[in-house]
Amino acid sequence: MKAKYDGYSFELNEKVTRTKVEFHNRYGIKLVGDLYMPKNATGKIPAIAVAGPFGAVKEQAAGLYADEMACRGFAALAFDPSFIGESGGDVRNVASPDINTEDFSAAVDFLSVQDYVDAEKIGLIGICGFGGMALNAAAMDTRIKVTVASTMYDMTRVTANGYFDSTNNADARFEAKKALNAQRTEDYKNGTYQRAGGVVNELPDDAPSFVKDYFDYYKTERGYTERSLNSNDGWNTTSSLSFINMPILKYSDEIRSAVLVMHGEKAHSCYFSKDAFAKLTGDNKELLIIPDAVHTDLYDQKDIIPFDKVEEFLNQNM
């Protein structure tokens, strides 16, 4: 299978230009992104950095969001996080709650020095697992004026506690860590990294509805791209180790900038957004629950993603 639109899962809007750019994070890792610009842009305009979902690449949902926001007058940078896609970092196919949070700030670094960007009007859009990373970045980086977390996962919480906190106990975490560390030994011995596998290639009859939703996005022409981890062999098995004991939303209650948290009503993951929002403080925070929507609807369904609301919220709070 190949991506539907020459390596991308969506068609570039005729009102937008797309240019490949490179920048680096604080650890010296080269990051690669696509810069989406409105063709009629003049002067300095507001900017957005976009990443996610977790295990996806810039040619998927992040690029679709960036394309749409560029249509609405923003300079929008969809980028591959460290270690995946076209971005640098070795070993490949590994995530980090620290480095991937830093990647958002590195995108702000890049945008803030561009002649066409108003450096006082820079925001973030984080999708799925990178919604949590975006909130973590907002708690750290005071240059970020507004953050949109869409269909958010808290990857540290789900890794440490399981879905719906069903394995939130020391014994379960110990067994998980024991298995992952045994795999570390095997990886080192073999000189290779075992892959965890992406979304399943064939759906079992009893697959949960959210697995069917992921399959419909990542394993069909709708969302498949060649570089996507979720569409192919997945993360390294040991990638999740650092997520077990590094809760990324620890200081989210200290975010002073504006935050819009939006999630589908019928998404299995909706509790992440509800709980994250409950911790936020200040009158510049908003939770938007979208009726009847599932988790992956907010990846690419433009008739469901509330882009008018996103545009309004960004403009009001930048």
XYZ file of C-alpha atoms in Angstrom:
318
model
C 0.000 0.000 0.000
C 1.123 3.559 -0.691
C -0.025 6.890 0.691
C -2.936 8.354 -1.227
C -1.364 11.694 -2.212
C 2.288 11.250 -3.165
C 3.448 10.317 0.344
C 0.686 12.204 2.172
C -2.676 11.007 3.432
C -4.435 14.221 2.384
C -4.499 16.586 -0.559
C -2.720 19.951 -0.332
C -5.138 22.860 -0.437
C -4.766 25.043 -3.517
C -4.598 28.144 -1.293
C -1.518 26.855 0.553
C 2.167 26.293 -0.161
C 4.164 23.504 1.482
C 7.925 23.747 1.969
C 10.326 21.303 3.620
C 12.279 22.859 6.507
C 14.912 21.673 8.975
C 15.735 22.844 12.494
C 17.292 21.326 15.598
C 16.316 20.805 19.185
C 18.299 21.520 22.345
C 19.917 18.087 22.161
C 21.242 18.719 18.678
C 18.789 16.367 16.956
C 17.787 17.536 13.487
C 14.038 17.873 13.084
C 12.313 17.945 9.717
C 8.978 19.572 9.091
C 6.639 20.821 6.420
C 5.878 24.525 6.578
C 2.389 25.367 5.350
C 1.864 28.988 4.353
C -1.167 30.866 3.020
C -0.368 31.949 -0.524
C -1.648 35.470 0.109
C 0.349 35.995 3.327
C 1.900 39.429 3.859
C 3.852 40.862 6.771
C 4.200 38.991 10.056
C 1.510 36.412 10.754
C 0.692 34.143 13.724
C 2.231 30.684 13.730
C 1.354 27.190 14.929
C 3.533 24.131 15.488
C 1.683 20.834 15.014
C 2.619 17.245 15.897
C 0.939 13.907 16.445
C -0.708 11.488 16.711
C 1.621 9.252 18.718
C 3.272 6.947 16.182
C 2.160 9.035 13.209
C 4.221 11.347 11.005
C 3.842 14.812 9.532
C 2.337 13.409 6.334
C -0.745 12.318 8.279
C -3.018 14.186 10.714
C -0.473 16.852 11.721
C -0.067 17.897 8.111
C -3.814 17.956 7.563
C -4.249 20.262 10.566
C -1.381 22.476 9.386
C -2.822 22.664 5.869
C -6.186 23.738 7.260
C -4.707 26.340 9.604
C -2.621 27.807 6.779
C -5.880 28.246 4.840
C -7.017 30.321 7.801
C -4.028 32.660 7.809
C -1.470 30.922 10.037
C 2.073 29.847 9.332
C 1.735 26.199 10.318
C 4.671 23.863 10.911
C 3.874 20.143 10.935
C 6.970 18.266 12.057
C 8.268 14.775 12.716
C 9.332 14.329 16.346
C 12.817 13.066 17.153
C 13.673 9.505 16.115
C 10.839 9.036 13.619
C 9.931 10.003 10.077
C 12.450 12.264 8.393
C 13.757 13.691 11.661
C 17.102 12.658 13.104
C 18.075 10.748 16.194
C 19.614 7.330 16.582
C 18.373 4.820 17.649
C 15.204 4.989 15.526
C 11.555 4.381 16.452
C 11.855 5.404 20.084
C 9.893 8.027 22.037
C 10.841 10.147 25.035
C 8.584 12.249 27.273
C 11.467 14.685 27.712
C 12.843 14.919 24.186
C 9.459 14.924 22.482
C 8.309 17.763 24.738
C 11.516 19.585 23.830
C 10.686 19.061 20.149
C 7.712 21.416 20.506
C 9.913 24.112 22.024
C 12.434 23.569 19.229
C 9.635 24.238 16.751
C 8.910 27.470 18.641
C 12.625 28.336 18.372
C 12.437 27.933 14.607
C 9.201 29.829 14.130
C 10.170 32.701 16.414
C 13.127 33.774 14.251
C 11.366 33.709 10.875
C 10.761 37.083 9.229
C 7.185 36.159 8.344
C 6.183 35.164 11.897
C 4.914 37.391 14.696
C 7.029 35.948 17.515
C 4.488 37.132 20.078
C 1.794 34.981 18.469
C 2.987 31.374 18.469
C 0.884 28.416 19.572
C 0.780 24.627 19.497
C -1.586 21.949 18.291
C -0.899 18.497 19.720
C -2.882 15.513 18.495
C -3.413 12.271 20.433
C -0.260 11.447 22.435
C 1.303 14.710 21.363
C -1.624 16.554 22.908
C -0.145 15.562 26.255
C 3.326 16.560 25.096
C 1.975 19.934 23.977
C 0.473 20.577 27.405
C 3.779 19.619 28.995
C 5.561 22.068 26.702
C 3.061 24.797 27.586
C 3.822 24.231 31.276
C 7.525 24.778 30.527
C 7.755 27.283 27.671
C 6.374 30.745 28.386
C 6.717 31.762 24.727
C 3.744 29.533 23.878
C 0.666 31.747 23.899
C -2.017 29.129 23.270
C -2.236 25.335 23.091
C -4.837 23.115 21.461
C -4.890 19.484 22.617
C -6.961 17.387 20.227
C -8.191 13.839 21.044
C -5.469 13.761 23.706
C -3.693 10.803 25.237
C -1.559 11.125 28.349
C 1.040 8.588 27.229
C 2.764 8.470 30.606
C -0.478 7.702 32.417
C -1.644 4.968 30.060
C 1.806 3.367 30.014
C 2.135 3.353 33.795
C -1.476 2.587 34.682
C -3.090 0.883 31.689
C -6.345 1.973 30.078
C -8.798 3.452 32.577
C -6.073 2.968 35.216
C -6.901 -0.751 35.305
C -3.321 -1.761 36.193
C -2.470 1.150 38.450
C -0.554 -0.780 41.079
C 3.067 -1.424 41.954
C 2.994 -5.141 41.130
C 1.663 -4.573 37.608
C 4.239 -1.875 36.954
C 6.998 -4.113 38.298
C 6.028 -6.949 35.965
C 5.889 -4.555 33.001
C 9.300 -3.116 33.842
C 10.758 -6.582 34.333
C 9.616 -7.667 30.860
C 10.833 -4.476 29.212
C 14.227 -4.641 30.868
C 14.622 -8.284 29.840
C 13.977 -7.112 26.273
C 16.659 -4.442 26.718
C 19.166 -7.189 27.439
C 18.084 -9.134 24.360
C 18.258 -6.023 22.177
C 21.765 -5.252 23.363
C 22.861 -8.848 22.893
C 21.422 -9.013 19.381
C 22.488 -5.544 18.284
C 18.960 -4.819 17.062
C 15.774 -3.418 18.566
C 12.628 -5.503 18.665
C 9.630 -3.666 17.239
C 6.334 -3.734 19.082
C 4.226 -3.823 15.944
C 1.908 -1.121 14.691
C -1.830 -1.395 14.255
C -2.810 -4.995 13.488
C -2.760 -6.090 9.855
C -5.937 -8.140 10.218
C -8.805 -7.381 12.562
C -9.944 -10.226 14.813
C -13.685 -10.670 15.063
C -13.687 -9.570 18.684
C -11.528 -6.464 18.183
C -12.593 -3.528 20.381
C -14.234 -0.666 18.511
C -11.273 1.658 19.041
C -8.914 -0.907 17.466
C -11.254 -0.989 14.457
C -11.069 2.810 14.332
C -7.268 2.746 14.382
C -7.251 0.092 11.655
C -9.565 2.193 9.495
C -7.182 5.128 9.732
C -3.685 3.641 9.766
C -4.173 0.495 7.664
C -6.333 1.794 4.838
C -5.907 4.368 2.099
C -7.618 6.879 4.381
C -4.529 7.455 6.550
C -1.733 5.087 5.546
C 1.715 6.556 4.866
C 4.994 4.766 4.343
C 6.900 6.374 7.247
C 4.183 6.018 9.895
C 5.088 3.707 12.770
C 1.467 2.869 13.485
C 0.862 1.993 9.841
C 3.847 -0.369 9.808
C 6.074 -2.037 12.445
C 5.437 0.228 15.408
C 7.737 1.609 18.089
C 10.687 -0.254 19.549
C 9.278 -2.524 22.255
C 11.367 -0.848 24.958
C 10.320 2.653 23.894
C 7.710 2.849 26.633
C 10.142 2.309 29.536
C 10.777 5.969 30.294
C 7.065 6.767 30.220
C 6.304 4.572 33.232
C 7.772 6.893 35.855
C 7.786 10.343 34.204
C 4.263 11.848 34.438
C 4.199 14.644 31.861
C 1.181 16.512 33.259
C 2.636 16.969 36.745
C 2.723 20.768 36.473
C -0.097 21.351 34.007
C -2.016 23.246 36.696
C 0.656 25.949 36.379
C -0.018 26.674 32.687
C -0.915 30.363 32.511
C -1.407 30.573 28.749
C -4.662 29.660 27.023
C -5.595 26.005 26.434
C -8.352 24.431 24.360
C -8.889 20.727 25.050
C -11.174 18.976 22.560
C -12.242 15.355 22.353
C -14.885 13.125 20.850
C -17.772 12.165 23.119
C -17.586 8.495 22.123
C -13.792 8.215 22.120
C -12.387 5.493 24.372
C -9.733 8.053 25.313
C -12.045 10.893 26.310
C -11.247 10.483 30.007
C -7.688 11.696 29.362
C -8.950 15.076 28.176
C -11.597 15.401 30.872
C -9.098 14.655 33.622
C -6.400 16.873 32.119
C -8.842 19.765 31.803
C -10.011 19.338 35.393
C -6.467 20.029 36.526
C -6.053 23.229 34.486
C -6.561 26.585 36.189
C -7.531 30.036 34.978
C -10.399 31.467 32.951
C -8.546 31.046 29.627
C -9.047 27.278 29.506
C -11.845 25.518 27.641
C -13.039 21.928 27.209
C -14.962 21.042 24.061
C -16.629 17.622 23.849
C -17.728 16.835 20.295
C -20.987 14.869 20.124
C -20.870 11.322 18.699
C -17.200 11.590 17.620
C -14.703 8.778 18.206
C -10.969 9.136 18.791
C -9.830 8.955 15.170
C -12.554 11.257 13.855
C -10.403 14.117 15.105
C -7.465 12.896 13.019
C -8.884 13.809 9.634
C -12.667 14.246 9.470
C -12.978 17.900 8.540
C -16.733 17.881 8.969
C -16.211 16.845 12.608
C -13.000 18.621 13.656
C -14.144 22.060 14.907
C -11.647 24.121 12.919
C -13.794 27.257 13.186
C -13.580 26.994 16.972
C -9.832 26.316 16.851
C -9.260 29.386 14.663
C -11.424 31.559 16.920
C -9.693 30.339 20.090
C -6.217 30.900 18.654
C -7.013 34.397 17.432
C -8.674 35.384 20.715
C -5.770 34.236 22.869
C -2.644 35.082 20.894
